[in-house]
Amino acid sequence: MNFSDLGLSPKVLAAVEAAGYTEPTPIQAQAIPHVLQRRDVMGIAQTGTGKTAAFTLPMISLTEKGRARARMPRTLILEPTRELAAQVEENFNKYGINHKLNVALLIGGVSFEDQMRKLDRGADVLIATPGRLLDLFERGRILMTGVEILVIDEADRMLDMGFIPDIERIVKMVPFTRQTLFFSATMPPEIERLADQFLQNPVQVAVAAAASTAKTVDQKLVKAPRKDFEKRAVLRDLIDNASELKNAIIFCNRKRDVATLYRSLFKREYSVGALHGDMDQTSRMKTLDGFRNGEISLLVASDVAARGLDIPDVSHVFNFDIPIHAEDYVHRIGRCGRAGRNGWAFSLVTSADDKYLSAIQSLTGDDVEWTGEKAEFEARDKKPKRRSKKPSNADSTDEPAQAKKTPAEDETPKKKTKPANTKQEKKPQRSKKRDGDHDDGPTPQGLGDHVPAFLLQSVR
Ligand code: ADP
Ligand code: MG
């Protein structure tokens, strides 16, 4: 199958060729012809399978004719996070090099005035996070009556983030005659219900089972103690002994644990960055760029911050916490082993995780092997959990606060510590560079415009 078989315009084909793509991915091959025929499309394919180009390429073809009017965008793409929105914009820039597309981005953290100017000029493509879009709409700065194509991307993540009411409101503001494209990596029942509601006689395009893990990922479970500082020691051990570790994403369930783990690794001079929902746009982008270009080898992240991010070529994924939602496991480990490359996914499992682990196993159908010294950790786990004043671990000096951390303890770096750098040969290159203000400051009160309040509470 070639891109030229799909019905895309010559200008788009030239841009695809310039981007270096030789063959469409399965979701692209199956979805693009239907999009070009103006059908509603529901596309289900796991993370990293090229869903973005499955809608951007035909959209550029379709919008070649016609012009946008002031404040009336012709197409609207909804994304759950700023990063994803920015990535979609990059896609339009890349594939739209032969077009004069006016692309506006409505997300927190980018200049409002610049984006308004673009909208006033008439946007061919508007990419937005739901909160920011509603905000602008309510202020009367934008009209939705000209929208011909509506894209709801990363629908399962929208659901997780509580955006569905917002999406329902937005869909009502867009003309009924629009074409709707709906993309998701997984298809839980709520998402199916929404697709029914938003799409008209859609073509369903599903690639692989909705919750399958890539065959190229070597998955392992590692028994870990429940105490965070001991768990961090287990993680460091895995990192230090991992074979072929180029770079890794380390997932935590809670954003405050992202911050704690980041600081712990940073103190030990690992080359590490962090990504969580509270960071401002500039530091997030900076961290991501550093990770993409190899300046940072380890990225500690939450699901919200990492969902759908286009980070090619990650060799390892570490689940510092077992995800509470089984689908997140699929998304997380989908960050490695992409495009046929090998990947390794290690998940730290404590005695509190049985329930989540069996949910994951029944979703993926994978029987994941254990590795490491299970028994030893089990024994350690049985020791009294609280009030152990002096854990014998080197960690005890800089990270005493465990289960009962107060937010203040969590957010304030301990000053009086020397880097407990006991190991000599750690695999990832180190960098003393600390970028931006992420993680160390107190949690900002106002937060990014589109992060719903419930997300900011810790989940356990
Ligand atoms: P998804 O939205 O499904 O998670 P993306 O659209 O972010 O996936 O694409 C994942 C990666 O695959 C990106 O790096 C993208 O540039 C790359 N990609 C997309 N289409 C192709 C293709 N036809 N050939 C090679 N790489 C592709
Ligand atoms: Mg995507």
Coordinates of C-alpha atoms and ligand atoms in Angstrom, one line a residue:
M1 CA 0.0 0.0 0.0
N2 CA 1.3 3.4 -1.0
F3 CA 0.3 6.9 0.1
S4 CA -0.6 7.6 -3.5
D5 CA -3.3 4.9 -3.4
L6 CA -5.3 6.7 -0.8
G7 CA -6.7 9.6 -2.8
L8 CA -4.7 12.4 -1.2
S9 CA -4.0 15.5 -3.2
P10 CA -0.7 15.9 -5.1
K11 CA 0.4 18.7 -2.8
V12 CA -0.2 16.6 0.3
L13 CA 1.6 13.6 -1.2
A14 CA 4.6 15.8 -2.0
A15 CA 4.7 16.9 1.7
V16 CA 4.4 13.3 2.9
E17 CA 7.3 12.3 0.7
A18 CA 9.3 15.2 2.0
A19 CA 8.6 14.1 5.5
G20 CA 10.2 10.8 4.6
Y21 CA 7.3 8.5 5.0
T22 CA 7.2 5.7 2.5
E23 CA 4.1 3.7 3.6
P24 CA 0.9 4.5 5.4
T25 CA 0.4 2.8 8.8
P26 CA -2.6 0.5 8.9
I27 CA -4.8 3.1 10.6
Q28 CA -3.8 5.6 8.0
A29 CA -4.4 3.2 5.1
Q30 CA -7.8 2.3 6.4
A31 CA -9.1 5.7 7.6
I32 CA -7.8 8.2 5.0
P33 CA -10.0 7.1 2.0
H34 CA -13.1 7.3 4.1
V35 CA -12.2 10.7 5.5
L36 CA -11.7 12.0 2.0
Q37 CA -15.2 10.7 1.1
R38 CA -16.5 12.9 3.9
R39 CA -17.6 10.0 6.0
D40 CA -17.7 10.1 9.8
V41 CA -14.8 7.8 11.0
M42 CA -14.2 6.1 14.3
G43 CA -10.6 5.1 14.5
I44 CA -9.2 2.8 17.2
A45 CA -5.6 2.0 17.2
Q46 CA -3.0 1.9 19.9
T47 CA -0.7 4.7 20.8
G48 CA 2.1 5.3 18.4
T49 CA 0.3 3.9 15.3
G50 CA 0.1 7.2 13.4
K51 CA -3.4 8.3 14.2
T52 CA -2.5 12.0 13.9
A53 CA -1.6 11.8 10.2
A54 CA -4.7 9.6 9.6
F55 CA -6.8 12.8 10.1
T56 CA -4.3 15.7 9.3
L57 CA -3.4 14.4 5.8
P58 CA -7.0 14.1 4.5
M59 CA -8.0 17.3 6.3
I60 CA -5.4 19.2 4.4
S61 CA -6.6 17.7 1.2
L62 CA -10.2 18.6 2.0
T63 CA -9.5 22.1 3.0
E64 CA -7.6 23.0 -0.2
K65 CA -10.7 24.4 -1.7
G66 CA -12.3 27.4 0.0
R67 CA -11.3 30.0 2.5
A68 CA -11.8 30.6 6.1
R69 CA -13.8 33.6 7.3
A70 CA -12.8 35.8 10.3
R71 CA -13.5 34.2 13.6
M72 CA -15.1 31.2 11.9
P73 CA -12.7 28.3 11.9
R74 CA -13.3 25.7 9.2
T75 CA -12.1 22.7 11.1
L76 CA -11.8 22.1 14.8
I77 CA -9.5 19.5 16.5
L78 CA -10.0 18.8 20.2
E79 CA -7.0 17.5 22.1
P80 CA -6.9 16.6 25.8
T81 CA -3.5 18.2 26.6
R82 CA -1.4 21.1 25.5
E83 CA 1.4 18.9 24.3
L84 CA -0.8 16.8 22.1
A85 CA -2.4 19.9 20.7
A86 CA 1.1 21.3 20.0
Q87 CA 2.1 18.0 18.3
V88 CA -0.9 18.2 16.0
E89 CA 0.0 21.7 15.1
E90 CA 3.5 20.4 14.2
N91 CA 1.9 17.8 12.0
F92 CA -0.1 20.5 10.1
N93 CA 3.1 22.5 9.6
K94 CA 5.0 19.4 8.4
Y95 CA 2.3 18.1 6.0
G96 CA 1.0 21.5 5.1
I97 CA 4.3 22.9 3.7
N98 CA 2.8 23.2 0.2
H99 CA -0.3 25.0 1.5
K100 CA -1.0 28.3 3.0
L101 CA -2.9 27.0 6.0
N102 CA -3.8 29.3 8.8
V103 CA -3.5 27.1 11.9
A104 CA -4.5 28.5 15.3
L105 CA -3.7 26.8 18.6
L106 CA -5.8 27.5 21.6
I107 CA -4.1 26.1 24.6
G108 CA -3.0 27.3 28.0
G109 CA 0.4 28.8 28.1
V110 CA 0.6 30.2 24.5
S111 CA 0.1 33.9 23.7
F112 CA -3.6 34.6 23.6
E113 CA -3.2 37.7 21.4
D114 CA -1.2 35.9 18.7
Q115 CA -3.8 33.1 18.5
M116 CA -6.7 35.7 18.4
R117 CA -5.0 37.4 15.5
K118 CA -4.9 34.1 13.6
L119 CA -8.6 33.5 14.4
D120 CA -9.5 37.0 13.3
R121 CA -7.7 36.4 10.0
G122 CA -9.7 33.2 9.5
A123 CA -8.4 29.9 10.6
D124 CA -8.4 26.9 8.4
V125 CA -7.6 24.7 11.3
L126 CA -8.2 25.3 15.0
I127 CA -6.6 23.0 17.5
A128 CA -7.8 23.4 21.0
T129 CA -8.1 22.0 24.5
P130 CA -11.7 22.0 25.6
G131 CA -11.5 24.4 28.5
R132 CA -9.7 27.1 26.6
L133 CA -12.1 26.8 23.6
L134 CA -15.2 27.1 25.8
D135 CA -13.7 30.1 27.5
L136 CA -13.1 31.9 24.3
F137 CA -16.5 31.0 22.9
E138 CA -18.2 32.3 26.0
R139 CA -16.4 35.6 25.6
G140 CA -17.9 35.8 22.1
R141 CA -14.5 35.8 20.4
I142 CA -15.2 32.8 18.2
L143 CA -18.0 31.4 16.1
M144 CA -18.4 27.7 15.5
T145 CA -21.0 27.8 12.8
G146 CA -18.4 27.4 10.0
V147 CA -16.9 24.2 11.3
E148 CA -17.0 21.6 8.5
I149 CA -14.8 18.9 10.2
L150 CA -14.7 18.2 13.9
V151 CA -12.0 15.9 15.3
I152 CA -12.2 14.4 18.7
D153 CA -8.7 12.9 19.3
E154 CA -7.5 10.8 22.2
A155 CA -11.1 10.2 23.3
D156 CA -10.3 7.8 26.0
R157 CA -7.9 10.3 27.6
M158 CA -10.6 13.0 27.3
L159 CA -12.8 10.6 29.3
D160 CA -10.1 10.0 32.0
M161 CA -9.5 13.7 32.3
G162 CA -13.2 14.5 32.8
F163 CA -13.6 16.5 29.6
I164 CA -16.7 14.7 28.4
P165 CA -19.2 17.3 29.6
D166 CA -17.1 20.0 27.9
I167 CA -16.9 18.0 24.7
E168 CA -20.7 17.5 24.7
R169 CA -21.1 21.2 25.0
I170 CA -18.7 21.9 22.2
V171 CA -20.3 19.4 19.9
K172 CA -23.6 21.1 20.3
M173 CA -22.1 24.4 19.1
V174 CA -20.8 22.9 15.9
P175 CA -23.2 22.5 13.0
F176 CA -25.0 19.2 12.7
T177 CA -23.9 18.9 9.1
R178 CA -20.3 18.6 10.0
Q179 CA -18.1 15.6 9.4
T180 CA -16.9 14.0 12.6
L181 CA -13.7 12.1 13.2
F182 CA -13.2 10.3 16.4
F183 CA -9.9 8.7 17.5
S184 CA -9.0 6.6 20.6
A185 CA -6.4 4.1 21.6
T186 CA -8.9 2.1 23.7
M187 CA -12.6 1.6 23.5
P188 CA -14.2 1.3 26.9
P189 CA -18.0 1.2 26.9
E190 CA -18.4 4.9 27.8
I191 CA -16.3 5.8 24.7
E192 CA -18.5 3.7 22.6
R193 CA -21.6 5.5 23.9
L194 CA -20.0 8.8 23.1
A195 CA -19.1 7.7 19.6
D196 CA -22.7 6.7 19.1
Q197 CA -23.8 10.1 20.2
F198 CA -21.3 12.2 18.2
L199 CA -21.0 10.3 14.9
Q200 CA -23.4 9.7 12.1
N201 CA -23.3 6.4 10.4
P202 CA -19.6 6.1 11.0
V203 CA -17.1 3.9 9.3
Q204 CA -15.3 1.9 12.0
V205 CA -11.6 1.4 11.6
A206 CA -10.0 -0.6 14.2
V207 CA -6.4 -1.8 14.1
A208 CA -5.4 -4.7 16.4
A209 CA -7.4 -5.4 19.6
A210 CA -8.3 -2.3 21.5
A211 CA -6.2 -3.3 24.4
S212 CA -3.3 -5.2 23.1
T213 CA 0.3 -4.7 23.9
A214 CA 3.0 -4.6 21.3
K215 CA 4.8 -7.9 20.6
T216 CA 8.1 -6.1 20.5
V217 CA 7.9 -5.1 24.2
D218 CA 9.5 -7.4 26.7
Q219 CA 7.3 -7.0 29.8
K220 CA 8.5 -7.9 33.3
L221 CA 7.0 -7.6 36.8
V222 CA 9.3 -6.8 39.7
K223 CA 8.2 -7.4 43.3
A224 CA 8.8 -4.1 45.2
P225 CA 8.3 -3.1 48.8
R226 CA 5.6 -0.6 49.6
K227 CA 7.8 2.0 51.3
D228 CA 8.6 4.6 48.7
F229 CA 12.3 5.0 49.5
E230 CA 12.8 1.2 49.2
K231 CA 10.8 1.2 46.0
R232 CA 13.0 3.9 44.6
A233 CA 16.0 1.7 45.5
V234 CA 14.5 -1.1 43.5
L235 CA 13.9 1.2 40.6
R236 CA 17.5 2.5 40.6
D237 CA 18.7 -1.0 40.6
L238 CA 16.6 -1.8 37.5
I239 CA 17.9 1.3 35.8
D240 CA 21.5 0.6 36.6
N241 CA 21.3 -3.0 35.5
A242 CA 19.1 -2.6 32.5
S243 CA 20.6 -3.8 29.3
E244 CA 20.5 -1.6 26.2
L245 CA 18.9 1.3 28.1
K246 CA 19.0 4.3 25.8
N247 CA 16.3 6.3 27.5
A248 CA 13.3 5.6 29.6
I249 CA 10.0 6.9 30.8
I250 CA 9.2 6.3 34.4
F251 CA 5.5 6.4 35.3
C252 CA 4.0 7.4 38.6
N253 CA 0.3 7.4 39.4
R254 CA 0.3 10.7 41.3
K255 CA 1.9 14.0 40.2
R256 CA 3.4 14.5 43.7
D257 CA 5.2 11.2 43.4
V258 CA 6.5 12.4 40.0
A259 CA 8.1 15.3 41.8
T260 CA 9.5 13.2 44.6
L261 CA 11.0 10.6 42.4
Y262 CA 12.4 13.2 40.1
R263 CA 14.2 14.9 43.0
S264 CA 15.5 11.6 44.2
L265 CA 17.0 10.7 40.9
F266 CA 18.2 14.2 40.3
K267 CA 20.1 14.2 43.6
R268 CA 21.7 10.9 42.6
E269 CA 22.9 12.6 39.4
Y270 CA 20.8 10.7 37.0
S271 CA 20.1 12.5 33.8
V272 CA 16.4 13.1 34.5
G273 CA 13.5 15.3 33.8
A274 CA 9.9 15.4 35.0
L275 CA 6.6 16.0 33.3
H276 CA 3.4 16.6 35.2
G277 CA 0.2 18.5 34.8
D278 CA 1.2 21.5 36.9
M279 CA 4.2 22.6 34.9
D280 CA 3.9 25.6 32.8
Q281 CA 4.0 25.1 29.1
T282 CA 7.5 26.4 28.6
S283 CA 9.1 24.1 31.1
R284 CA 7.1 21.1 29.7
M285 CA 8.3 21.8 26.2
K286 CA 11.8 22.3 27.3
T287 CA 11.8 19.0 29.2
L288 CA 10.3 17.2 26.3
D289 CA 12.7 18.7 23.8
G290 CA 15.6 17.7 26.1
F291 CA 14.3 14.1 26.2
R292 CA 13.7 13.9 22.5
N293 CA 17.2 15.1 21.7
G294 CA 18.9 12.9 24.2
E295 CA 20.0 15.6 26.7
I296 CA 17.8 13.9 29.3
S297 CA 17.8 10.1 29.5
L298 CA 15.1 9.5 32.1
L299 CA 11.7 11.1 32.1
V300 CA 9.5 10.8 35.1
A301 CA 5.9 11.4 34.2
S302 CA 2.3 11.0 35.1
D303 CA -0.2 9.4 32.7
V304 CA -1.9 12.7 32.1
A305 CA 1.3 14.4 31.1
A306 CA 2.5 11.6 28.9
R307 CA -0.6 10.4 27.1
G308 CA -0.1 10.3 23.4
L309 CA 3.2 12.2 23.4
D310 CA 5.2 11.6 20.3
I311 CA 8.5 10.5 21.7
P312 CA 10.0 8.1 19.2
D313 CA 12.6 5.5 20.1
V314 CA 12.2 5.0 23.9
S315 CA 13.9 1.8 24.9
H316 CA 12.5 1.3 28.4
V317 CA 9.4 2.0 30.3
F318 CA 9.3 1.7 34.1
N319 CA 6.1 1.6 36.0
F320 CA 7.1 2.9 39.3
D321 CA 3.4 2.5 40.2
I322 CA 1.1 -0.1 38.7
P323 CA -1.6 2.0 37.0
I324 CA -5.0 2.1 38.5
H325 CA -6.7 1.9 35.1
A326 CA -5.7 -1.1 33.1
E327 CA -5.9 0.9 29.9
D328 CA -3.1 3.1 31.1
Y329 CA -0.8 0.1 31.3
V330 CA -1.3 -0.4 27.5
H331 CA -0.7 3.3 26.9
R332 CA 2.4 3.4 29.1
I333 CA 4.2 0.4 27.7
G334 CA 3.1 1.6 24.2
R335 CA 5.8 4.2 24.6
C336 CA 8.5 1.7 23.9
G337 CA 8.9 -1.0 21.3
R338 CA 7.5 1.3 18.6
A339 CA 7.9 0.9 14.9
G340 CA 9.1 -2.7 15.3
R341 CA 12.0 -1.7 17.6
N342 CA 12.7 -3.7 20.8
G343 CA 11.3 -2.3 24.1
W344 CA 11.5 -3.3 27.7
A345 CA 8.8 -2.6 30.3
F346 CA 9.4 -3.2 34.0
S347 CA 6.5 -2.8 36.4
L348 CA 7.1 -2.5 40.2
V349 CA 4.5 -4.4 42.0
T350 CA 3.8 -4.1 45.7
S351 CA 1.5 -6.2 47.9
A352 CA -1.2 -3.5 47.5
D353 CA -1.3 -3.9 43.7
D354 CA -2.9 -7.4 43.3
K355 CA -6.3 -6.0 42.2
Y356 CA -4.8 -3.7 39.6
L357 CA -2.4 -6.3 38.3
S358 CA -5.1 -8.8 37.6
A359 CA -7.2 -6.2 35.9
I360 CA -4.2 -5.5 33.6
Q361 CA -3.7 -9.2 32.9
S362 CA -7.3 -9.7 32.0
L363 CA -7.3 -6.7 29.8
T364 CA -4.2 -7.5 27.8
G365 CA -4.3 -11.3 28.0
D366 CA -0.6 -11.2 28.6
D367 CA 0.9 -13.5 31.2
V368 CA 3.8 -11.3 32.3
E369 CA 6.8 -12.9 33.9
W370 CA 8.3 -12.0 37.2
T371 CA 11.9 -11.1 37.6
G372 CA 14.1 -10.2 40.6
E373 CA 14.1 -11.4 44.1
K374 CA 10.5 -11.6 44.9
A375 CA 10.9 -13.4 48.2
E376 CA 13.3 -10.9 49.7
F377 CA 11.0 -8.1 49.1
E378 CA 8.1 -9.9 50.5
A379 CA 10.0 -10.4 53.7
R380 CA 10.9 -6.8 53.9
D381 CA 7.3 -5.8 53.3
K382 CA 6.2 -7.6 56.5
K383 CA 8.3 -5.4 58.7
P384 CA 6.5 -2.6 60.6
K385 CA 5.5 0.0 58.1
R386 CA 5.4 3.2 60.1
R387 CA 7.8 4.9 62.4
S388 CA 10.8 3.2 61.2
K389 CA 13.0 6.1 62.0
K390 CA 16.2 5.1 60.4
P391 CA 15.9 3.0 57.4
S392 CA 19.3 1.5 56.8
N393 CA 19.2 2.7 53.2
A394 CA 21.2 5.7 52.0
D395 CA 17.9 7.2 51.0
S396 CA 16.9 7.8 54.5
T397 CA 18.8 11.0 54.8
D398 CA 17.2 12.9 52.0
E399 CA 13.8 11.4 51.8
P400 CA 12.3 10.6 55.1
A401 CA 8.7 11.4 54.4
Q402 CA 6.8 8.4 53.2
A403 CA 3.1 7.5 53.3
K404 CA 2.1 10.5 55.4
K405 CA 3.8 13.2 53.4
T406 CA 2.3 16.6 53.7
P407 CA 2.0 18.6 50.6
A408 CA 4.7 21.0 52.0
E409 CA 7.1 18.2 52.5
D410 CA 6.4 16.8 49.1
E411 CA 7.0 20.0 47.3
T412 CA 9.9 21.5 49.2
P413 CA 13.3 20.2 48.3
K414 CA 15.4 19.2 51.3
K415 CA 18.3 21.5 51.3
K416 CA 20.8 19.9 53.6
T417 CA 21.7 16.9 51.6
K418 CA 24.8 15.9 49.9
P419 CA 24.4 13.9 46.7
A420 CA 24.5 10.3 48.0
N421 CA 26.3 9.2 44.9
T422 CA 27.5 5.9 45.9
K423 CA 27.5 4.2 42.5
Q424 CA 30.1 4.7 39.9
E425 CA 28.8 3.4 36.6
K426 CA 25.3 4.3 36.0
K427 CA 24.0 3.7 32.5
P428 CA 22.3 6.9 31.5
Q429 CA 24.5 9.9 31.0
R430 CA 24.3 12.4 33.7
S431 CA 23.6 16.0 33.4
K432 CA 23.7 18.6 36.1
K433 CA 21.5 20.8 34.1
R434 CA 18.3 21.7 35.7
D435 CA 15.8 23.0 33.4
G436 CA 13.1 25.5 34.3
D437 CA 11.2 25.7 37.4
H438 CA 9.4 22.4 37.3
D439 CA 8.8 20.3 40.3
D440 CA 10.6 22.3 43.0
G441 CA 8.2 25.1 43.6
P442 CA 4.9 24.9 45.4
T443 CA 1.9 23.7 43.4
P444 CA 0.5 26.8 41.7
Q445 CA -3.0 27.7 42.6
G446 CA -4.4 28.8 39.3
L447 CA -3.1 25.9 37.3
G448 CA -3.3 25.5 33.5
D449 CA -6.6 26.6 32.2
H450 CA -7.9 23.2 31.2
V451 CA -6.9 20.9 34.0
P452 CA -10.0 19.8 35.9
A453 CA -9.8 20.1 39.7
F454 CA -10.3 16.4 40.4
L455 CA -7.1 15.6 38.6
L456 CA -5.1 17.6 41.1
Q457 CA -6.1 15.5 44.0
S458 CA -4.0 12.5 44.7
V459 CA -5.5 9.2 43.8
R460 CA -4.9 6.1 45.7
Ligands
ADP1 P1 -0.8 8.1 17.7 O1 -1.6 9.3 17.7 O2 -1.5 6.9 17.1 O3 -0.4 7.7 19.1 P2 1.2 9.5 16.3 O4 0.3 10.1 15.2 O5 1.6 10.4 17.3 O6 0.5 8.2 16.9 O7 2.4 8.9 15.5 C1 3.5 8.2 16.1 C2 4.8 8.3 15.4 O8 4.7 7.6 14.1 C3 5.2 9.7 15.0 O9 6.6 9.9 15.3 C4 4.9 9.9 13.6 O10 5.8 10.9 13.0 C5 5.2 8.5 13.1 N1 4.5 8.2 11.8 C6 3.2 8.5 11.5 N2 2.9 8.0 10.3 C7 4.0 7.3 9.9 C8 4.3 6.6 8.7 N3 3.3 6.4 7.7 N4 5.5 6.1 8.5 C9 6.4 6.2 9.5 N5 6.2 6.9 10.7 C10 5.0 7.4 10.8
MG2 MG -2.5 10.6 19.0

